GROMACS .gro file of C-alpha atoms in nm:
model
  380
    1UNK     CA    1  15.922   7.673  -1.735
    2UNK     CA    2  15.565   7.618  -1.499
    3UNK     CA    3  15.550   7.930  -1.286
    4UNK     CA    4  15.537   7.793  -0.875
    5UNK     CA    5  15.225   7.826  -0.700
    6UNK     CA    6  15.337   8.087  -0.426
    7UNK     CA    7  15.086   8.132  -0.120
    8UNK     CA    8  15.155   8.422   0.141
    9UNK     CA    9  14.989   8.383   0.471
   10UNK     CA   10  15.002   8.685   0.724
   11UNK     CA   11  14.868   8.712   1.041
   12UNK     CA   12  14.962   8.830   1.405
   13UNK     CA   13  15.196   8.633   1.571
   14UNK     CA   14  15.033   8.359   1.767
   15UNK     CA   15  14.772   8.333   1.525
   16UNK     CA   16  14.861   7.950   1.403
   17UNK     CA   17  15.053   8.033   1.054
   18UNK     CA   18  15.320   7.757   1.091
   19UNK     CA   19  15.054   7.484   1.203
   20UNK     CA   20  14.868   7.611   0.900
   21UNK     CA   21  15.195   7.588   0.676
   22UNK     CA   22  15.260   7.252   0.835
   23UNK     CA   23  14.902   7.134   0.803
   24UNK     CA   24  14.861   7.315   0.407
   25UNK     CA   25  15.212   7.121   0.277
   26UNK     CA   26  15.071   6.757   0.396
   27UNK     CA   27  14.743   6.833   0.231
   28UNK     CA   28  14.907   6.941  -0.077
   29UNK     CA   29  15.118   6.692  -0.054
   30UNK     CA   30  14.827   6.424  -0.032
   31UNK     CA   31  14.729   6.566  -0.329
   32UNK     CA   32  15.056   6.496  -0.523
   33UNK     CA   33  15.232   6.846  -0.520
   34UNK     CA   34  15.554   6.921  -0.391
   35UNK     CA   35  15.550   7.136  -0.160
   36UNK     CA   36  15.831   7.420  -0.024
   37UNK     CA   37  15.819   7.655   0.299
   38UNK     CA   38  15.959   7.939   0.386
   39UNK     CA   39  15.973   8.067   0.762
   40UNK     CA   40  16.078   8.430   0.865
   41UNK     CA   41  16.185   8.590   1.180
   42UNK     CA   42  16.379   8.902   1.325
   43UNK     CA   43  16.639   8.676   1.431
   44UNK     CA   44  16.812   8.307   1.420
   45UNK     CA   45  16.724   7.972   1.613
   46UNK     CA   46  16.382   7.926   1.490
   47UNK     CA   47  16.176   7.681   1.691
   48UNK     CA   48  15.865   7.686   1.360
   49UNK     CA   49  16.180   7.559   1.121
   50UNK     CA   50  16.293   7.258   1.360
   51UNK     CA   51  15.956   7.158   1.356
   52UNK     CA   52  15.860   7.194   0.994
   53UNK     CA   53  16.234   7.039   0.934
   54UNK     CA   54  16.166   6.751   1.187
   55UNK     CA   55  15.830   6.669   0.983
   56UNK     CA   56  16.010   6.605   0.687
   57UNK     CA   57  15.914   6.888   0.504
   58UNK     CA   58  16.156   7.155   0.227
   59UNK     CA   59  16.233   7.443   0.451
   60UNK     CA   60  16.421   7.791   0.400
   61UNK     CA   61  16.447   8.050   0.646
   62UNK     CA   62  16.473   8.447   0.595
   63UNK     CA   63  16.582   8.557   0.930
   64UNK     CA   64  16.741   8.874   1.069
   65UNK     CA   65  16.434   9.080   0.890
   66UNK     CA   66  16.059   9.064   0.781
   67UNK     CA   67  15.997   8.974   0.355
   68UNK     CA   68  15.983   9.334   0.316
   69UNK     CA   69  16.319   9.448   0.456
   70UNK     CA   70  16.490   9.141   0.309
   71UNK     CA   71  16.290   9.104   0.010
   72UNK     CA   72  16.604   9.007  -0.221
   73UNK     CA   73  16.719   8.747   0.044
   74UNK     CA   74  16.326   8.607   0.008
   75UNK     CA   75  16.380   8.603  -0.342
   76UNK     CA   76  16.732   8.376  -0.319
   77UNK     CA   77  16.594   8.151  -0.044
   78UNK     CA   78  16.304   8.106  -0.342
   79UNK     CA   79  16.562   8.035  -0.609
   80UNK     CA   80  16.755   7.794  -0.355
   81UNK     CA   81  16.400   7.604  -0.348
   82UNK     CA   82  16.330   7.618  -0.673
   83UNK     CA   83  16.709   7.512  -0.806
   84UNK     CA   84  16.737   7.233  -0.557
   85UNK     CA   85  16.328   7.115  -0.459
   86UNK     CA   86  16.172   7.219  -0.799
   87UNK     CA   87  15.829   7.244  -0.570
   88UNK     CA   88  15.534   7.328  -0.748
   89UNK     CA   89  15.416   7.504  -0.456
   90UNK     CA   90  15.585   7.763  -0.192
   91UNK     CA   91  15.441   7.912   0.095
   92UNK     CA   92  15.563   8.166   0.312
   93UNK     CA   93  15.468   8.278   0.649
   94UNK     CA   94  15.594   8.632   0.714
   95UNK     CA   95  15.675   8.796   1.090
   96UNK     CA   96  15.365   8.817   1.282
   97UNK     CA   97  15.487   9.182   1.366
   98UNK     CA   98  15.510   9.296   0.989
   99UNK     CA   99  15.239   9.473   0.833
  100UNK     CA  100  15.252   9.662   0.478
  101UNK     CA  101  15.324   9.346   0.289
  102UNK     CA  102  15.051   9.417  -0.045
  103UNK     CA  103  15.261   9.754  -0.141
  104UNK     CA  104  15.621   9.581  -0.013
  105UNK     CA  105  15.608   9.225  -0.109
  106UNK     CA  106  15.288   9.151  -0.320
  107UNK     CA  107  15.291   9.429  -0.568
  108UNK     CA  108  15.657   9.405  -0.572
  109UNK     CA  109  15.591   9.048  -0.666
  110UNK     CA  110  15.361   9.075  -0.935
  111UNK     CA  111  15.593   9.314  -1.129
  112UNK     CA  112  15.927   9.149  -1.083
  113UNK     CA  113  15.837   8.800  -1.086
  114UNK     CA  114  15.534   8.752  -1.322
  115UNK     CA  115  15.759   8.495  -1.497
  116UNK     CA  116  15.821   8.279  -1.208
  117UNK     CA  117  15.539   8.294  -0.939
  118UNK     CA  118  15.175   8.274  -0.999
  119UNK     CA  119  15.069   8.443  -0.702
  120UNK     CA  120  14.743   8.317  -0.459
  121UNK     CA  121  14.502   8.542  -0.304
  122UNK     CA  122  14.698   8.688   0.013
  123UNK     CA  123  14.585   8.544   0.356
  124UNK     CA  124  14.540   8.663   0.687
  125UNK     CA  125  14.495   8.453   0.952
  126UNK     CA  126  14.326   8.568   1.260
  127UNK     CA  127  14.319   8.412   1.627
  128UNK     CA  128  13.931   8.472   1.746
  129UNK     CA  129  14.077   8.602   2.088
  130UNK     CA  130  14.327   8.811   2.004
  131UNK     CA  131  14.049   8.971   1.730
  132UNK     CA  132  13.838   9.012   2.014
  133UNK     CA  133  14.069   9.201   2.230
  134UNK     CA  134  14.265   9.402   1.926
  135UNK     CA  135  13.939   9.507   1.734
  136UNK     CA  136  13.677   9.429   1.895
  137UNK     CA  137  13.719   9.565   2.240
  138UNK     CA  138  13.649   9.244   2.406
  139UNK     CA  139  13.907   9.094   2.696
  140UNK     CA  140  13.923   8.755   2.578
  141UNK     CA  141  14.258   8.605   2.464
  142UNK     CA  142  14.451   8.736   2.805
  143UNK     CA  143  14.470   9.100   2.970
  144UNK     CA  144  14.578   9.387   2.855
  145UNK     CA  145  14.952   9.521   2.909
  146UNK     CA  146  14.946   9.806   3.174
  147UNK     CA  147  15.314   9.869   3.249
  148UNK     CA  148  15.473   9.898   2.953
  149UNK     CA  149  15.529  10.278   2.892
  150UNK     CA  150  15.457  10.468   2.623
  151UNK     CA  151  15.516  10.422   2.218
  152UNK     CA  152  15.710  10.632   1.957
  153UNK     CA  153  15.417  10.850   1.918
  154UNK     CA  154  15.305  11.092   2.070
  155UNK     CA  155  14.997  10.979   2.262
  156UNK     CA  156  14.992  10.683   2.137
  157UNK     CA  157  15.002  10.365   2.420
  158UNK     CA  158  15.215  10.072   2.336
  159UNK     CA  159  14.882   9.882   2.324
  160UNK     CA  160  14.769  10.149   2.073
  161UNK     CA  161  15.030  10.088   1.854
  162UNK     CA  162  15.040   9.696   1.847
  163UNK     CA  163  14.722   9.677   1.813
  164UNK     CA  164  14.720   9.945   1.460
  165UNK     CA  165  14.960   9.716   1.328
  166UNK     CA  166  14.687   9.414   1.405
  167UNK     CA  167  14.393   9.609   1.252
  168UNK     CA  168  14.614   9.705   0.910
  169UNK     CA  169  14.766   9.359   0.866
  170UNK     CA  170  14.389   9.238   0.815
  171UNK     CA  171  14.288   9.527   0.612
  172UNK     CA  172  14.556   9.481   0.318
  173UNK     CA  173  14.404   9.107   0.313
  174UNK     CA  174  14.248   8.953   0.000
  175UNK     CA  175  14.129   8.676   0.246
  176UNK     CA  176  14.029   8.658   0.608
  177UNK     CA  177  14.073   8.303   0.737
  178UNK     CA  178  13.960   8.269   1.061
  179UNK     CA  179  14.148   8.011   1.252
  180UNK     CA  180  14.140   7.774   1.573
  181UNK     CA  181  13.764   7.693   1.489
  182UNK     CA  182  13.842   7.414   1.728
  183UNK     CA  183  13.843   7.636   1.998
  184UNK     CA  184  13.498   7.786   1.909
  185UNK     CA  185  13.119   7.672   1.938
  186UNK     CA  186  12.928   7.730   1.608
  187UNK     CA  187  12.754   8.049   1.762
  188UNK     CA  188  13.075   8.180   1.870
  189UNK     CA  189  13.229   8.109   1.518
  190UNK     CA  190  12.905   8.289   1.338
  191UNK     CA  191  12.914   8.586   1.561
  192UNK     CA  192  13.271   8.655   1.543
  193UNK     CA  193  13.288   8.592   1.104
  194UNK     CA  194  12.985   8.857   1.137
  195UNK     CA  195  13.224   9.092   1.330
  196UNK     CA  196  13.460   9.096   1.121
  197UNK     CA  197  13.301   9.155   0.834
  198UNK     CA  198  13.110   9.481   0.996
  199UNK     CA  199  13.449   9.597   1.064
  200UNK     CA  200  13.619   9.516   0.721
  201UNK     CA  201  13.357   9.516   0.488
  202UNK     CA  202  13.426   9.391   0.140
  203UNK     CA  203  13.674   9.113   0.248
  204UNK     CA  204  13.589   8.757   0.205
  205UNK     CA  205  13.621   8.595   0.535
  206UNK     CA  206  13.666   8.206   0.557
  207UNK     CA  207  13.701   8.006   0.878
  208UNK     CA  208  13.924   7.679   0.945
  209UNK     CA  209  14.129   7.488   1.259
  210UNK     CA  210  14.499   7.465   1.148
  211UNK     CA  211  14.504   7.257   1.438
  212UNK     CA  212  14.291   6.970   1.322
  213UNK     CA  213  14.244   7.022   0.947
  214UNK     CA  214  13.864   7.150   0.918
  215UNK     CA  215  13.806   7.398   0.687
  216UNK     CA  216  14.147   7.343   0.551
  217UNK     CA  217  14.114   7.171   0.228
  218UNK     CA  218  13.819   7.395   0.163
  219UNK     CA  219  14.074   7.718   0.204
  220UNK     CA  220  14.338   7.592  -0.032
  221UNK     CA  221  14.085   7.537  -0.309
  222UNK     CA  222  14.002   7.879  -0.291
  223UNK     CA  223  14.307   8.014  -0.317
  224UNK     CA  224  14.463   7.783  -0.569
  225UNK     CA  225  14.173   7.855  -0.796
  226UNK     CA  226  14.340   8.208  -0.790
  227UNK     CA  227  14.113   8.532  -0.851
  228UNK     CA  228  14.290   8.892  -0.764
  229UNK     CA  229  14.625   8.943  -0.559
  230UNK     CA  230  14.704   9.251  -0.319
  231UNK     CA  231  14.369   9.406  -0.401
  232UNK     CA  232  14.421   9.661  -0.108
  233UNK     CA  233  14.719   9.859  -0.048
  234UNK     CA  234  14.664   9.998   0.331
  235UNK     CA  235  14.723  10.354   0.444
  236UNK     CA  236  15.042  10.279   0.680
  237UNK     CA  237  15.180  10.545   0.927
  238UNK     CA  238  15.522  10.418   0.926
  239UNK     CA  239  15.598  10.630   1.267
  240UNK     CA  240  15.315  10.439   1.414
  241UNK     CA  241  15.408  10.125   1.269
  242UNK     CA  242  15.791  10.151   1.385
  243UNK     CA  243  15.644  10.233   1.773
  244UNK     CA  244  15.410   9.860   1.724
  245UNK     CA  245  15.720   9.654   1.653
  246UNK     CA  246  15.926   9.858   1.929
  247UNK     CA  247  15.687   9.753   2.185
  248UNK     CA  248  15.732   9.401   2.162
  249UNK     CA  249  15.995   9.213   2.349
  250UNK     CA  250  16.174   8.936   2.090
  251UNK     CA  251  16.345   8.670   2.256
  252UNK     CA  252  16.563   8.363   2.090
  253UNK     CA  253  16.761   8.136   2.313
  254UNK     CA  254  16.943   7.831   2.280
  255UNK     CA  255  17.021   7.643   2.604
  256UNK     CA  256  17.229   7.327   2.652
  257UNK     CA  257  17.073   7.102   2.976
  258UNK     CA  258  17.228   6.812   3.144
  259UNK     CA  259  17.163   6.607   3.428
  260UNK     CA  260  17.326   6.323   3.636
  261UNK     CA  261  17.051   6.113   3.595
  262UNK     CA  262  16.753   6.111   3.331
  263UNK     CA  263  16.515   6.393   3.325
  264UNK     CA  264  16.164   6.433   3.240
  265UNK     CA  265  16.179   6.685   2.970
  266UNK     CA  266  15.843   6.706   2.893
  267UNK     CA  267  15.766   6.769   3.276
  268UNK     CA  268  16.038   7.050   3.267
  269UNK     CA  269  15.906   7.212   3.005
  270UNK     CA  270  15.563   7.240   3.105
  271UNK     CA  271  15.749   7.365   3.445
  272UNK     CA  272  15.936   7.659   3.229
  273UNK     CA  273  15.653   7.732   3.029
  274UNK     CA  274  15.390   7.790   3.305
  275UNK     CA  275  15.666   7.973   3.516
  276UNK     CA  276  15.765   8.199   3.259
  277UNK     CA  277  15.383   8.253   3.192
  278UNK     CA  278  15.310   8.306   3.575
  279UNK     CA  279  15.626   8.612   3.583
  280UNK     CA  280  15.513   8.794   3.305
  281UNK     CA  281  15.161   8.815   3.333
  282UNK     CA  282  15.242   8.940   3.739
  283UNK     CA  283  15.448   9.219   3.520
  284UNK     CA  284  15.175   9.373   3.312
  285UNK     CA  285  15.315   9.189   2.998
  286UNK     CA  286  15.085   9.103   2.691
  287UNK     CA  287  15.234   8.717   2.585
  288UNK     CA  288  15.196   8.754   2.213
  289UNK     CA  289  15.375   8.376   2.202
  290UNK     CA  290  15.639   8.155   2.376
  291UNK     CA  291  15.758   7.866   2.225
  292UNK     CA  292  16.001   7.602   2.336
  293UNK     CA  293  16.172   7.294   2.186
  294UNK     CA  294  16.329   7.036   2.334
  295UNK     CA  295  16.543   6.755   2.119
  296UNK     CA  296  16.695   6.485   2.324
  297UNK     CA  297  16.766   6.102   2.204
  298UNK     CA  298  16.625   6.184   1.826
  299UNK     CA  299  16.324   6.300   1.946
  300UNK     CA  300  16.183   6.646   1.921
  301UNK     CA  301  15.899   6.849   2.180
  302UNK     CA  302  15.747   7.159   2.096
  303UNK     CA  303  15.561   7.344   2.356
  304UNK     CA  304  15.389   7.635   2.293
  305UNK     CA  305  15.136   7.960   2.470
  306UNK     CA  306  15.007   8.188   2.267
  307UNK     CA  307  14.830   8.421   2.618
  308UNK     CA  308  14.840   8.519   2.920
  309UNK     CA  309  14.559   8.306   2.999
  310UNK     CA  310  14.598   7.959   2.826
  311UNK     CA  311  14.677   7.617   2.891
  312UNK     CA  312  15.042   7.514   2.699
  313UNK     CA  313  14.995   7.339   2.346
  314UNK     CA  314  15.220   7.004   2.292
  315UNK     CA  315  15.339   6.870   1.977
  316UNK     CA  316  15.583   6.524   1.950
  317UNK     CA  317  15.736   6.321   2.217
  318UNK     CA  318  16.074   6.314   2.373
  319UNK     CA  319  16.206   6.047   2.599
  320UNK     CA  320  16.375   6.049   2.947
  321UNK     CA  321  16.782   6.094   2.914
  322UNK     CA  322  17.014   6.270   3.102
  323UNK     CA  323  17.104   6.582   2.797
  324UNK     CA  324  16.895   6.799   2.586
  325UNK     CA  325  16.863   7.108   2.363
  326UNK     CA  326  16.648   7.375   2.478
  327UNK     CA  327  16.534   7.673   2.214
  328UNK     CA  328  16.343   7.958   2.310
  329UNK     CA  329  16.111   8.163   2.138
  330UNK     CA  330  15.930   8.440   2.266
  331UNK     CA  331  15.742   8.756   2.159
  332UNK     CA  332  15.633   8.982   2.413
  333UNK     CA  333  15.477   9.331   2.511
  334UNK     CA  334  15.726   9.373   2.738
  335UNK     CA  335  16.068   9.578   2.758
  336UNK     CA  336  16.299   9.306   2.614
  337UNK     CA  337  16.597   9.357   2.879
  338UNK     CA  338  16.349   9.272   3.117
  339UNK     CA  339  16.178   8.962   2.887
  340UNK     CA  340  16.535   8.843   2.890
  341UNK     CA  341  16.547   8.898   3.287
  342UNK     CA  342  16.223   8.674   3.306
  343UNK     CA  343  16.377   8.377   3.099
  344UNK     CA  344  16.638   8.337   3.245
  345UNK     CA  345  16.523   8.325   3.604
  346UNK     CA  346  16.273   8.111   3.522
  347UNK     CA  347  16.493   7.899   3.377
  348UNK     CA  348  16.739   7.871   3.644
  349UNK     CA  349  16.449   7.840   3.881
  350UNK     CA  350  16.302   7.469   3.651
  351UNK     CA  351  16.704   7.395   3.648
  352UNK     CA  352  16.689   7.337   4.028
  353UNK     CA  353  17.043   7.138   4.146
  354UNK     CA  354  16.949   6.863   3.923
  355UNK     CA  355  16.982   6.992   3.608
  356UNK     CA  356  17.284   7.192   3.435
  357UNK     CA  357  17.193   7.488   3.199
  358UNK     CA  358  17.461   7.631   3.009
  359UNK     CA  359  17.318   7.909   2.757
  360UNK     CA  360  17.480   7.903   2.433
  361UNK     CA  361  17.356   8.181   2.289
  362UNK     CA  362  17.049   8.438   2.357
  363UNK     CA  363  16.924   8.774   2.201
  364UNK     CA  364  16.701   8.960   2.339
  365UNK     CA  365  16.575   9.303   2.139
  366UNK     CA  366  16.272   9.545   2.006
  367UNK     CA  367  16.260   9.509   1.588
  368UNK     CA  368  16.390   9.809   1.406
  369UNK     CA  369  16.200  10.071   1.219
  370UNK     CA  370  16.143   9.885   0.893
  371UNK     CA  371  16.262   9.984   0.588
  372UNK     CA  372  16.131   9.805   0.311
  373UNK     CA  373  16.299   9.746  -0.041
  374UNK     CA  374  16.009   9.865  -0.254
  375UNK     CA  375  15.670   9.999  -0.175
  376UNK     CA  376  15.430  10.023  -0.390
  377UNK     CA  377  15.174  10.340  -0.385
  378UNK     CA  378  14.907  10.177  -0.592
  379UNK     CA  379  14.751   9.828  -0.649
  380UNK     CA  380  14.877   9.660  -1.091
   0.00000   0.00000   0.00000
């Protein structure tokens, strides 16, 4: 039996994985592969897998845990691909929260599964703001959380610990992809590749716009041409670690809306999506990413932020009726009682008199200390 292609890509959340999954599976697929993808989350009602789904493409979800924690559930969902897909490639986007994945998932990987995967290079994407503000120092990519409290450990902020499980997700990388080149001039693109390289010397660092395609074709041939996989194994203060996830505020809601007449969706969520924005920034939360998806008549809307400061991102079309299906995504440095708080008035506030809201289900929580399956002390 041909061993699958399998391609890992980490990276905070709201750096642009599942445009890059989305965007990597219709290259590949230009080229002739077939092509299977694999979302994860901390919980259910993904808004990445309806959209990935809704494009036609082979997805499985691991949900309720990152790869690590669940890493024999990642292992059936790859089975289910391979026994019912047969795709000559997989890739998987891990939790943008979850760190630790060379010693828990890769090395794991390459002893267990030698027969069936042929592992790429491992991947981690990087949003130029968010770098700026987690490594750099700089204030772009939205301010700084100032009311959140205080982490796990002792003196460490909340900020302090999100932002240790930023710096060691990009130093267990084989590959730094910079992404949303789109966003950048040339001499911002140059000066920020240079920055990252003085701060993780020794790691190849490519740059690409999941968002239009440049730089992407270039990427995949680099990693398909393989080379060495989990090459670092980083030096992970699990206390610390646990105290990162614990300050983030995980949201996942699924809302049924109805009207008398016909509504402008895409006009409502805009509405939400700016509100919700407005709330949490004027509470001294960090918006790591909120992302909403409307379905109405057969159509599908994704709208997406991914700071504090930015404009909301649209993908598809929906047309005027008088129903539709509202999920919520959101990932916050914020207390997630109070995230949950902010959604919902918001959301009643967009609602007005005209439309009807009935929430069908909603979670709102801090991930759990993780506890991976295997971790491995050293790199085979």
């Amino acid at each position: 039996m041909n061993k699958v292609k399998m391609i890992i890509v980490g990276g905070f959340l709201g750096a642009g994985k599942t445009t890059l999954l989305a965007r990597a599976a219709e290259e590949l697929t230009r080229r002739g592969q077939k092509v299977g993808l694999i979302t994860n989350d901390q919980a259910a009602n993904l808004v990445d897998t309806e959209i990935l789904q809704q494009a036609g493409r082979e997805v499985k979800e691991v949900a309720g845990a990152c790869f690590c924690c669940a890493f024999n559930r990642l292992l059936y969902v790859c089975d289910q691909l391979i026994g019912s897909f047969a795709p000559d490639v997989i890739i998987g986007e891990p939790v943008g929260s979850c760190t630790d994945l060379s010693a828990t998932v890769l090395q794991p990987m390459k002893k267990l599964c030698r027969d069936i995967f042929d592992l790429s290079p491992y991947s981690v994407l990087i949003d130029p703001a968010s770098f700026m503000q987690n490594v750099a120092g700089g204030e772009a990519g939205g301010r700084q959380a100032t009311g959140a409290g205080k982490a796990d450990s002792p003196g460490e902020s909340q900020d302090e610990s999100v932002r240790y499980i930023y710096r060691k997700q990009i130093e267990e990388a084989d590959l730094i992809v910079l992404n949303k080149l789109d966003t950048l001039s040339s001499q911002e693109a140059d000066g920020i590749k240079a920055r990252v390289k003085a701060e993780f010397p020794g790691i190849p660092v490519s740059a690409l716009s999941a968002a239009t395609g440049a730089g992407l074709a270039q990427w995949l041939d680099t990693i398909l041409a393989g080379g060495k996989v989990g090459q670092r194994i980083a030096q992970v203060d699990y206390d610390t670690y646990a105290a990162g996830e614990a300050a983030l505020g995980w949201l996942n809601a699924a809302v049924r809306l109805s009207s008398a007449g016909t509504i402008n969706w895409k006009a409502f969520g805009v509405d939400l999506l700016q509100r919700v924005q407005m709330r949490l920034t004027a509470a001294g939360a960090d918006i790591a990413h909120v992302k909403l998806l409307l379905s109405s008549g057969g159509q599908k809307l994704k709208i997406g932020l991914t700071s504090n400061t930015g404009q909301p991102s649209l993908q598809g079309s929906i047309a005027g009726e008088s129903r539709a299906l509202l999920v919520v995504n959101a990932r916050v440095r914020i207390d997630p009682g109070d995230l949950r708080a902010v959604a919902e008035r918001c959301l009643s506030e967009s609602s007005g008199e005209a439309i009807t809201a009935e929430i069908v289900e909603i979670t709102s929580f801090s991930p759990s200390r993780p506890t991976p399956l295997h971790r491995f002390d050293s790199v085979l």
